[in-house]
Short mmCIF file of N, CA, C and O and ligand atoms in Angstrom, two decimals:
data_model
loop_
_atom_site.label_atom_id
_atom_site.label_comp_id
_atom_site.label_asym_id
_atom_site.label_seq_id
_atom_site.Cartn_x
_atom_site.Cartn_y
_atom_site.Cartn_z
N MET A 155 0.84 -1.19 0.00
CA MET A 155 0.00 0.00 0.00
C MET A 155 0.88 1.25 0.00
O MET A 155 1.84 1.34 0.75
N SER A 156 0.57 2.17 -0.84
CA SER A 156 1.33 3.42 -0.90
C SER A 156 0.88 4.37 0.20
O SER A 156 -0.32 4.52 0.44
N LEU A 157 1.86 4.98 0.86
CA LEU A 157 1.54 5.96 1.90
C LEU A 157 1.47 7.37 1.34
O LEU A 157 1.26 8.33 2.08
N ASN A 158 1.66 7.52 0.03
CA ASN A 158 1.66 8.86 -0.56
C ASN A 158 0.34 9.59 -0.35
O ASN A 158 0.28 10.80 -0.37
N LYS A 159 -0.70 8.81 -0.15
CA LYS A 159 -2.00 9.42 0.12
C LYS A 159 -1.97 10.22 1.41
O LYS A 159 -2.65 11.22 1.58
N TYR A 160 -1.15 9.74 2.40
CA TYR A 160 -1.11 10.36 3.72
C TYR A 160 0.09 11.26 3.92
O TYR A 160 0.04 12.22 4.69
N PHE A 161 1.20 10.93 3.27
CA PHE A 161 2.44 11.67 3.46
C PHE A 161 2.78 12.45 2.20
O PHE A 161 2.68 11.93 1.09
N LYS A 162 3.21 13.71 2.39
CA LYS A 162 3.60 14.51 1.24
C LYS A 162 5.02 14.19 0.80
O LYS A 162 5.43 14.58 -0.27
N THR A 163 5.79 13.53 1.66
CA THR A 163 7.12 13.09 1.28
C THR A 163 7.14 11.56 1.29
O THR A 163 6.22 10.92 1.78
N GLU A 164 8.20 10.97 0.78
CA GLU A 164 8.21 9.52 0.61
C GLU A 164 8.40 8.76 1.91
O GLU A 164 8.00 7.63 2.04
N GLY A 165 9.08 9.36 2.86
CA GLY A 165 9.34 8.66 4.12
C GLY A 165 8.84 9.46 5.30
O GLY A 165 8.47 10.62 5.17
N PRO A 166 8.83 8.86 6.48
CA PRO A 166 8.33 9.55 7.66
C PRO A 166 9.37 10.49 8.26
O PRO A 166 9.72 10.41 9.43
N TRP A 167 9.92 11.38 7.47
CA TRP A 167 10.84 12.39 7.97
C TRP A 167 10.63 13.65 7.16
O TRP A 167 9.96 13.64 6.13
N SER A 168 11.18 14.74 7.63
CA SER A 168 10.99 16.02 6.94
C SER A 168 12.23 16.86 7.11
O SER A 168 12.97 16.72 8.08
N ASP A 169 12.46 17.76 6.17
CA ASP A 169 13.54 18.73 6.34
C ASP A 169 12.99 20.01 6.99
O ASP A 169 13.63 21.04 6.95
N ALA A 170 11.83 19.90 7.58
CA ALA A 170 11.17 20.98 8.31
C ALA A 170 10.61 22.06 7.41
O ALA A 170 10.14 23.08 7.88
N ARG A 171 10.62 21.84 6.10
CA ARG A 171 10.01 22.82 5.20
C ARG A 171 8.63 22.37 4.72
O ARG A 171 7.88 23.14 4.17
N VAL A 172 8.33 21.10 4.93
CA VAL A 172 7.02 20.61 4.50
C VAL A 172 6.37 19.85 5.65
O VAL A 172 7.04 19.27 6.49
N GLU A 173 5.05 19.89 5.66
CA GLU A 173 4.32 19.06 6.62
C GLU A 173 4.40 17.62 6.17
O GLU A 173 4.25 17.32 4.98
N ILE A 174 4.63 16.70 7.10
CA ILE A 174 4.65 15.28 6.73
C ILE A 174 3.22 14.74 6.79
O ILE A 174 2.73 14.14 5.86
N MET A 175 2.59 14.98 7.89
CA MET A 175 1.26 14.43 8.06
C MET A 175 0.47 15.40 8.92
O MET A 175 1.02 16.03 9.81
N CYS A 176 -0.78 15.53 8.65
CA CYS A 176 -1.61 16.41 9.45
C CYS A 176 -2.87 15.65 9.86
O CYS A 176 -3.65 15.26 9.00
N SER A 177 -3.02 15.40 11.13
CA SER A 177 -4.25 14.74 11.59
C SER A 177 -4.69 15.41 12.88
O SER A 177 -3.88 15.88 13.66
N ASP A 178 -5.99 15.48 13.07
CA ASP A 178 -6.53 16.17 14.24
C ASP A 178 -6.46 15.25 15.46
O ASP A 178 -7.45 14.61 15.83
N THR A 179 -5.29 15.21 16.07
CA THR A 179 -5.06 14.29 17.17
C THR A 179 -5.83 14.68 18.43
O THR A 179 -5.88 13.90 19.39
N GLY A 180 -6.44 15.85 18.44
CA GLY A 180 -7.23 16.26 19.60
C GLY A 180 -8.42 15.34 19.85
O GLY A 180 -8.98 15.34 20.95
N GLY A 181 -8.79 14.55 18.87
CA GLY A 181 -9.92 13.64 19.03
C GLY A 181 -9.65 12.51 20.01
O GLY A 181 -10.57 11.83 20.45
N TRP A 182 -8.39 12.30 20.39
CA TRP A 182 -8.04 11.23 21.32
C TRP A 182 -8.21 11.66 22.78
O TRP A 182 -8.20 10.84 23.67
N ARG A 183 -8.31 12.95 23.01
CA ARG A 183 -8.14 13.51 24.35
C ARG A 183 -9.31 13.16 25.28
O ARG A 183 -10.47 13.24 24.90
N SER A 184 -8.98 12.80 26.53
CA SER A 184 -10.02 12.61 27.53
C SER A 184 -10.03 13.74 28.55
O SER A 184 -11.01 13.96 29.24
N GLU A 185 -8.89 14.50 28.62
CA GLU A 185 -8.83 15.67 29.50
C GLU A 185 -8.16 16.80 28.72
O GLU A 185 -7.35 16.54 27.83
N ARG A 186 -8.50 18.03 29.05
CA ARG A 186 -7.84 19.16 28.39
C ARG A 186 -7.21 20.08 29.44
O ARG A 186 -7.73 20.20 30.57
N PRO A 187 -6.11 20.75 29.09
CA PRO A 187 -5.49 21.68 30.02
C PRO A 187 -6.24 23.01 30.04
O PRO A 187 -6.58 23.55 28.99
N VAL A 188 -6.53 23.48 31.23
CA VAL A 188 -7.19 24.78 31.41
C VAL A 188 -6.24 25.67 32.20
O VAL A 188 -5.76 25.28 33.28
N VAL A 189 -5.94 26.84 31.66
CA VAL A 189 -4.95 27.74 32.26
C VAL A 189 -5.66 28.78 33.13
O VAL A 189 -6.59 29.45 32.68
N ASP A 190 -5.20 28.91 34.37
CA ASP A 190 -5.71 29.92 35.31
C ASP A 190 -4.94 31.21 35.08
O ASP A 190 -3.74 31.30 35.39
N GLU A 191 -5.61 32.19 34.55
CA GLU A 191 -4.98 33.47 34.21
C GLU A 191 -4.34 34.14 35.42
O GLU A 191 -3.31 34.81 35.32
N GLU A 192 -4.95 33.95 36.59
CA GLU A 192 -4.43 34.58 37.81
C GLU A 192 -3.09 33.99 38.25
O GLU A 192 -2.25 34.69 38.82
N LYS A 193 -2.89 32.70 37.98
CA LYS A 193 -1.66 32.04 38.42
C LYS A 193 -0.56 32.07 37.37
O LYS A 193 0.62 31.86 37.68
N CYS A 194 -0.91 32.28 36.11
CA CYS A 194 0.07 32.21 35.02
C CYS A 194 1.03 33.39 35.07
O CYS A 194 0.60 34.54 35.18
N ILE A 195 2.33 33.09 35.01
CA ILE A 195 3.35 34.13 35.02
C ILE A 195 3.99 34.29 33.63
O ILE A 195 5.03 34.93 33.48
N LEU A 196 3.37 33.69 32.62
CA LEU A 196 3.80 33.80 31.21
C LEU A 196 5.26 33.37 31.01
O LEU A 196 5.99 33.96 30.21
N CYS A 197 5.67 32.34 31.75
CA CYS A 197 7.05 31.87 31.62
C CYS A 197 7.28 31.09 30.32
O CYS A 197 8.41 30.97 29.85
N GLY A 198 6.21 30.52 29.78
CA GLY A 198 6.33 29.78 28.52
C GLY A 198 6.79 28.34 28.67
O GLY A 198 6.99 27.66 27.66
N PHE A 199 6.96 27.85 29.91
CA PHE A 199 7.41 26.46 30.08
C PHE A 199 6.44 25.47 29.44
O PHE A 199 6.85 24.47 28.87
N CYS A 200 5.14 25.75 29.55
CA CYS A 200 4.16 24.83 28.97
C CYS A 200 4.37 24.70 27.47
O CYS A 200 4.27 23.60 26.91
N ALA A 201 4.68 25.80 26.81
CA ALA A 201 4.91 25.78 25.36
C ALA A 201 6.20 25.03 25.04
O ALA A 201 6.28 24.29 24.05
N ILE A 202 7.21 25.18 25.89
CA ILE A 202 8.49 24.52 25.65
C ILE A 202 8.36 23.01 25.83
O ILE A 202 8.85 22.23 25.03
N TYR A 203 7.66 22.60 26.89
CA TYR A 203 7.60 21.18 27.21
C TYR A 203 6.54 20.42 26.43
O TYR A 203 6.59 19.18 26.36
N CYS A 204 5.55 21.08 25.87
CA CYS A 204 4.51 20.37 25.12
C CYS A 204 5.17 19.58 23.98
O CYS A 204 5.82 20.16 23.11
N PRO A 205 5.03 18.26 23.99
CA PRO A 205 5.75 17.44 23.01
C PRO A 205 5.35 17.71 21.57
O PRO A 205 6.13 17.45 20.65
N ILE A 206 4.14 18.24 21.36
CA ILE A 206 3.75 18.52 19.98
C ILE A 206 3.65 20.01 19.70
O ILE A 206 3.14 20.43 18.65
N GLN A 207 4.14 20.81 20.65
CA GLN A 207 4.31 22.25 20.43
C GLN A 207 3.01 22.97 20.03
O GLN A 207 2.99 23.76 19.09
N ILE A 208 1.96 22.69 20.79
CA ILE A 208 0.70 23.34 20.41
C ILE A 208 0.17 24.28 21.51
O ILE A 208 -0.95 24.75 21.42
N MET A 209 0.99 24.56 22.54
CA MET A 209 0.63 25.61 23.50
C MET A 209 1.07 26.94 22.88
O MET A 209 2.25 27.15 22.62
N LYS A 210 0.11 27.82 22.65
CA LYS A 210 0.41 29.07 21.95
C LYS A 210 -0.03 30.27 22.78
O LYS A 210 -1.03 30.20 23.49
N LEU A 211 0.73 31.35 22.65
CA LEU A 211 0.36 32.60 23.33
C LEU A 211 -0.76 33.27 22.53
O LEU A 211 -0.58 33.66 21.38
N GLN A 212 -1.93 33.33 23.15
CA GLN A 212 -3.09 33.93 22.48
C GLN A 212 -3.75 34.90 23.45
O GLN A 212 -4.12 34.52 24.55
N SER A 213 -3.86 36.15 23.02
CA SER A 213 -4.49 37.17 23.86
C SER A 213 -3.88 37.20 25.26
O SER A 213 -4.58 37.15 26.26
N ASP A 214 -2.54 37.25 25.33
CA ASP A 214 -1.81 37.36 26.59
C ASP A 214 -1.98 36.17 27.52
O ASP A 214 -1.84 36.30 28.74
N LEU A 215 -2.34 35.00 26.99
CA LEU A 215 -2.45 33.81 27.82
C LEU A 215 -2.07 32.60 26.98
O LEU A 215 -2.46 32.51 25.81
N PHE A 216 -1.31 31.68 27.57
CA PHE A 216 -0.97 30.46 26.84
C PHE A 216 -2.20 29.55 26.82
O PHE A 216 -2.83 29.30 27.85
N GLN A 217 -2.54 29.09 25.62
CA GLN A 217 -3.70 28.23 25.43
C GLN A 217 -3.34 27.08 24.50
O GLN A 217 -2.57 27.27 23.56
N PRO A 218 -3.90 25.89 24.74
CA PRO A 218 -3.62 24.78 23.83
C PRO A 218 -4.47 24.89 22.56
O PRO A 218 -5.59 25.40 22.60
N ASP A 219 -3.90 24.44 21.45
CA ASP A 219 -4.70 24.28 20.24
C ASP A 219 -5.43 22.95 20.39
O ASP A 219 -4.84 21.88 20.29
N LEU A 220 -6.72 23.02 20.66
CA LEU A 220 -7.48 21.83 21.01
C LEU A 220 -7.70 20.88 19.83
O LEU A 220 -8.10 19.73 20.02
N ASP A 221 -7.43 21.34 18.61
CA ASP A 221 -7.51 20.42 17.48
C ASP A 221 -6.41 19.36 17.57
O ASP A 221 -6.54 18.27 17.01
N PHE A 222 -5.32 19.70 18.29
CA PHE A 222 -4.16 18.80 18.32
C PHE A 222 -3.76 18.34 19.71
O PHE A 222 -3.03 17.36 19.86
N CYS A 223 -4.19 19.06 20.76
CA CYS A 223 -3.81 18.68 22.14
C CYS A 223 -4.31 17.27 22.44
O CYS A 223 -5.49 16.96 22.28
N LYS A 224 -3.39 16.40 22.90
CA LYS A 224 -3.74 15.01 23.20
C LYS A 224 -4.13 14.81 24.65
O LYS A 224 -4.46 13.70 25.05
N GLY A 225 -3.98 15.87 25.47
CA GLY A 225 -4.35 15.74 26.87
C GLY A 225 -3.36 14.96 27.70
O GLY A 225 -3.72 14.37 28.72
N CYS A 226 -2.09 14.97 27.30
CA CYS A 226 -1.09 14.17 28.02
C CYS A 226 -0.80 14.73 29.42
O CYS A 226 -0.35 14.00 30.29
N GLY A 227 -1.01 16.02 29.62
CA GLY A 227 -0.82 16.62 30.94
C GLY A 227 0.60 17.04 31.27
O GLY A 227 0.86 17.50 32.39
N ILE A 228 1.51 16.91 30.33
CA ILE A 228 2.91 17.31 30.59
C ILE A 228 2.98 18.81 30.90
O ILE A 228 3.70 19.23 31.80
N CYS A 229 2.22 19.61 30.19
CA CYS A 229 2.23 21.05 30.44
C CYS A 229 1.84 21.34 31.89
O CYS A 229 2.45 22.18 32.56
N ALA A 230 0.83 20.64 32.38
CA ALA A 230 0.37 20.84 33.76
C ALA A 230 1.44 20.40 34.76
O ALA A 230 1.65 21.05 35.79
N GLN A 231 2.12 19.31 34.44
CA GLN A 231 3.18 18.82 35.32
C GLN A 231 4.34 19.80 35.40
O GLN A 231 4.97 19.97 36.45
N GLU A 232 4.66 20.44 34.29
CA GLU A 232 5.85 21.31 34.23
C GLU A 232 5.58 22.76 34.63
O GLU A 232 6.51 23.52 34.86
N CYS A 233 4.32 23.15 34.71
CA CYS A 233 4.00 24.54 35.05
C CYS A 233 4.49 24.85 36.48
O CYS A 233 4.07 24.20 37.43
N PRO A 234 5.36 25.84 36.64
CA PRO A 234 5.94 26.11 37.96
C PRO A 234 4.96 26.73 38.96
O PRO A 234 5.23 26.71 40.16
N THR A 235 3.85 27.25 38.49
CA THR A 235 2.90 27.88 39.42
C THR A 235 1.59 27.10 39.54
O THR A 235 0.62 27.62 40.11
N ASN A 236 1.57 25.87 38.99
CA ASN A 236 0.33 25.05 39.01
C ASN A 236 -0.86 25.81 38.43
O ASN A 236 -1.98 25.72 38.95
N ALA A 237 -0.58 26.55 37.36
CA ALA A 237 -1.66 27.33 36.74
C ALA A 237 -2.52 26.49 35.80
O ALA A 237 -3.58 26.94 35.38
N ILE A 238 -2.04 25.27 35.49
CA ILE A 238 -2.77 24.44 34.52
C ILE A 238 -3.44 23.27 35.24
O ILE A 238 -2.79 22.53 35.97
N THR A 239 -4.73 23.15 35.01
CA THR A 239 -5.50 22.03 35.56
C THR A 239 -5.99 21.19 34.40
O THR A 239 -6.49 21.73 33.41
N MET A 240 -5.84 19.87 34.52
CA MET A 240 -6.39 18.97 33.50
C MET A 240 -7.85 18.69 33.87
O MET A 240 -8.14 18.21 34.97
N VAL A 241 -8.74 19.03 32.97
CA VAL A 241 -10.18 18.92 33.23
C VAL A 241 -10.79 17.91 32.25
O VAL A 241 -10.49 17.92 31.06
N SER A 242 -11.65 17.04 32.78
CA SER A 242 -12.29 16.01 31.95
C SER A 242 -13.06 16.64 30.79
O SER A 242 -13.76 17.65 30.96
N GLU A 243 -12.94 16.02 29.62
CA GLU A 243 -13.69 16.51 28.46
C GLU A 243 -15.20 16.48 28.72
O GLU A 243 -15.95 17.26 28.13
N GLY A 244 -15.63 15.60 29.58
CA GLY A 244 -17.05 15.51 29.90
C GLY A 244 -17.60 16.81 30.46
O GLY A 244 -18.80 17.10 30.35
N GLU A 245 -16.72 17.63 31.06
CA GLU A 245 -17.15 18.91 31.63
C GLU A 245 -17.52 19.93 30.55
O GLU A 245 -18.15 20.94 30.83
N PHE A 246 -17.09 19.67 29.32
CA PHE A 246 -17.30 20.66 28.25
C PHE A 246 -18.39 20.23 27.27
O PHE A 246 -18.59 20.87 26.26
N LYS A 247 -19.10 19.13 27.56
CA LYS A 247 -20.14 18.66 26.63
C LYS A 247 -21.50 19.16 27.04
O LYS A 247 -21.71 19.60 28.12
S1 SF4 B 18 3.96 27.05 32.36
FE1 SF4 B 18 2.27 27.80 33.64
S2 SF4 B 18 2.94 29.81 34.34
FE2 SF4 B 18 4.25 29.26 32.62
S3 SF4 B 18 3.21 30.15 30.81
FE3 SF4 B 18 2.48 28.05 31.01
S4 SF4 B 18 0.57 28.24 32.22
FE4 SF4 B 18 1.72 30.14 32.50
S1 SF4 B 19 -1.86 18.32 27.46
FE1 SF4 B 19 -0.02 17.58 26.37
S2 SF4 B 19 -0.48 17.94 24.21
FE2 SF4 B 19 -1.94 19.17 25.38
S3 SF4 B 19 -0.99 21.20 25.56
FE3 SF4 B 19 -0.42 20.02 27.39
S4 SF4 B 19 1.56 19.10 26.90
FE4 SF4 B 19 0.62 19.74 24.96
#
């Protein structure tokens, strides 16, 4: 089976100029990170430690891109001020 349908390059690597694969991995998530504006000191650690780099500074607050956030909770673990709480997706339905 050819993977060209899914990958824009021939192998699972990139020279960082092209996207290899794009899938909305946020569909796997059972919890999402919620940032407490009062506790956040804008250090950016959550953005640095997020393995898929989807914590973004938006309107003066770091927020996850929920299309891609997998809910791993690493950002919450690394936040030095405990500003991030992992909240069940059930709370948002
Ligand atoms: S790690 Fe915590 S304090 Fe630092 S920017 Fe992220 S949410 Fe704010
Ligand atoms: S929960 Fe995981 S994937 Fe989502 S923003 Fe935090 S570190 Fe990134």
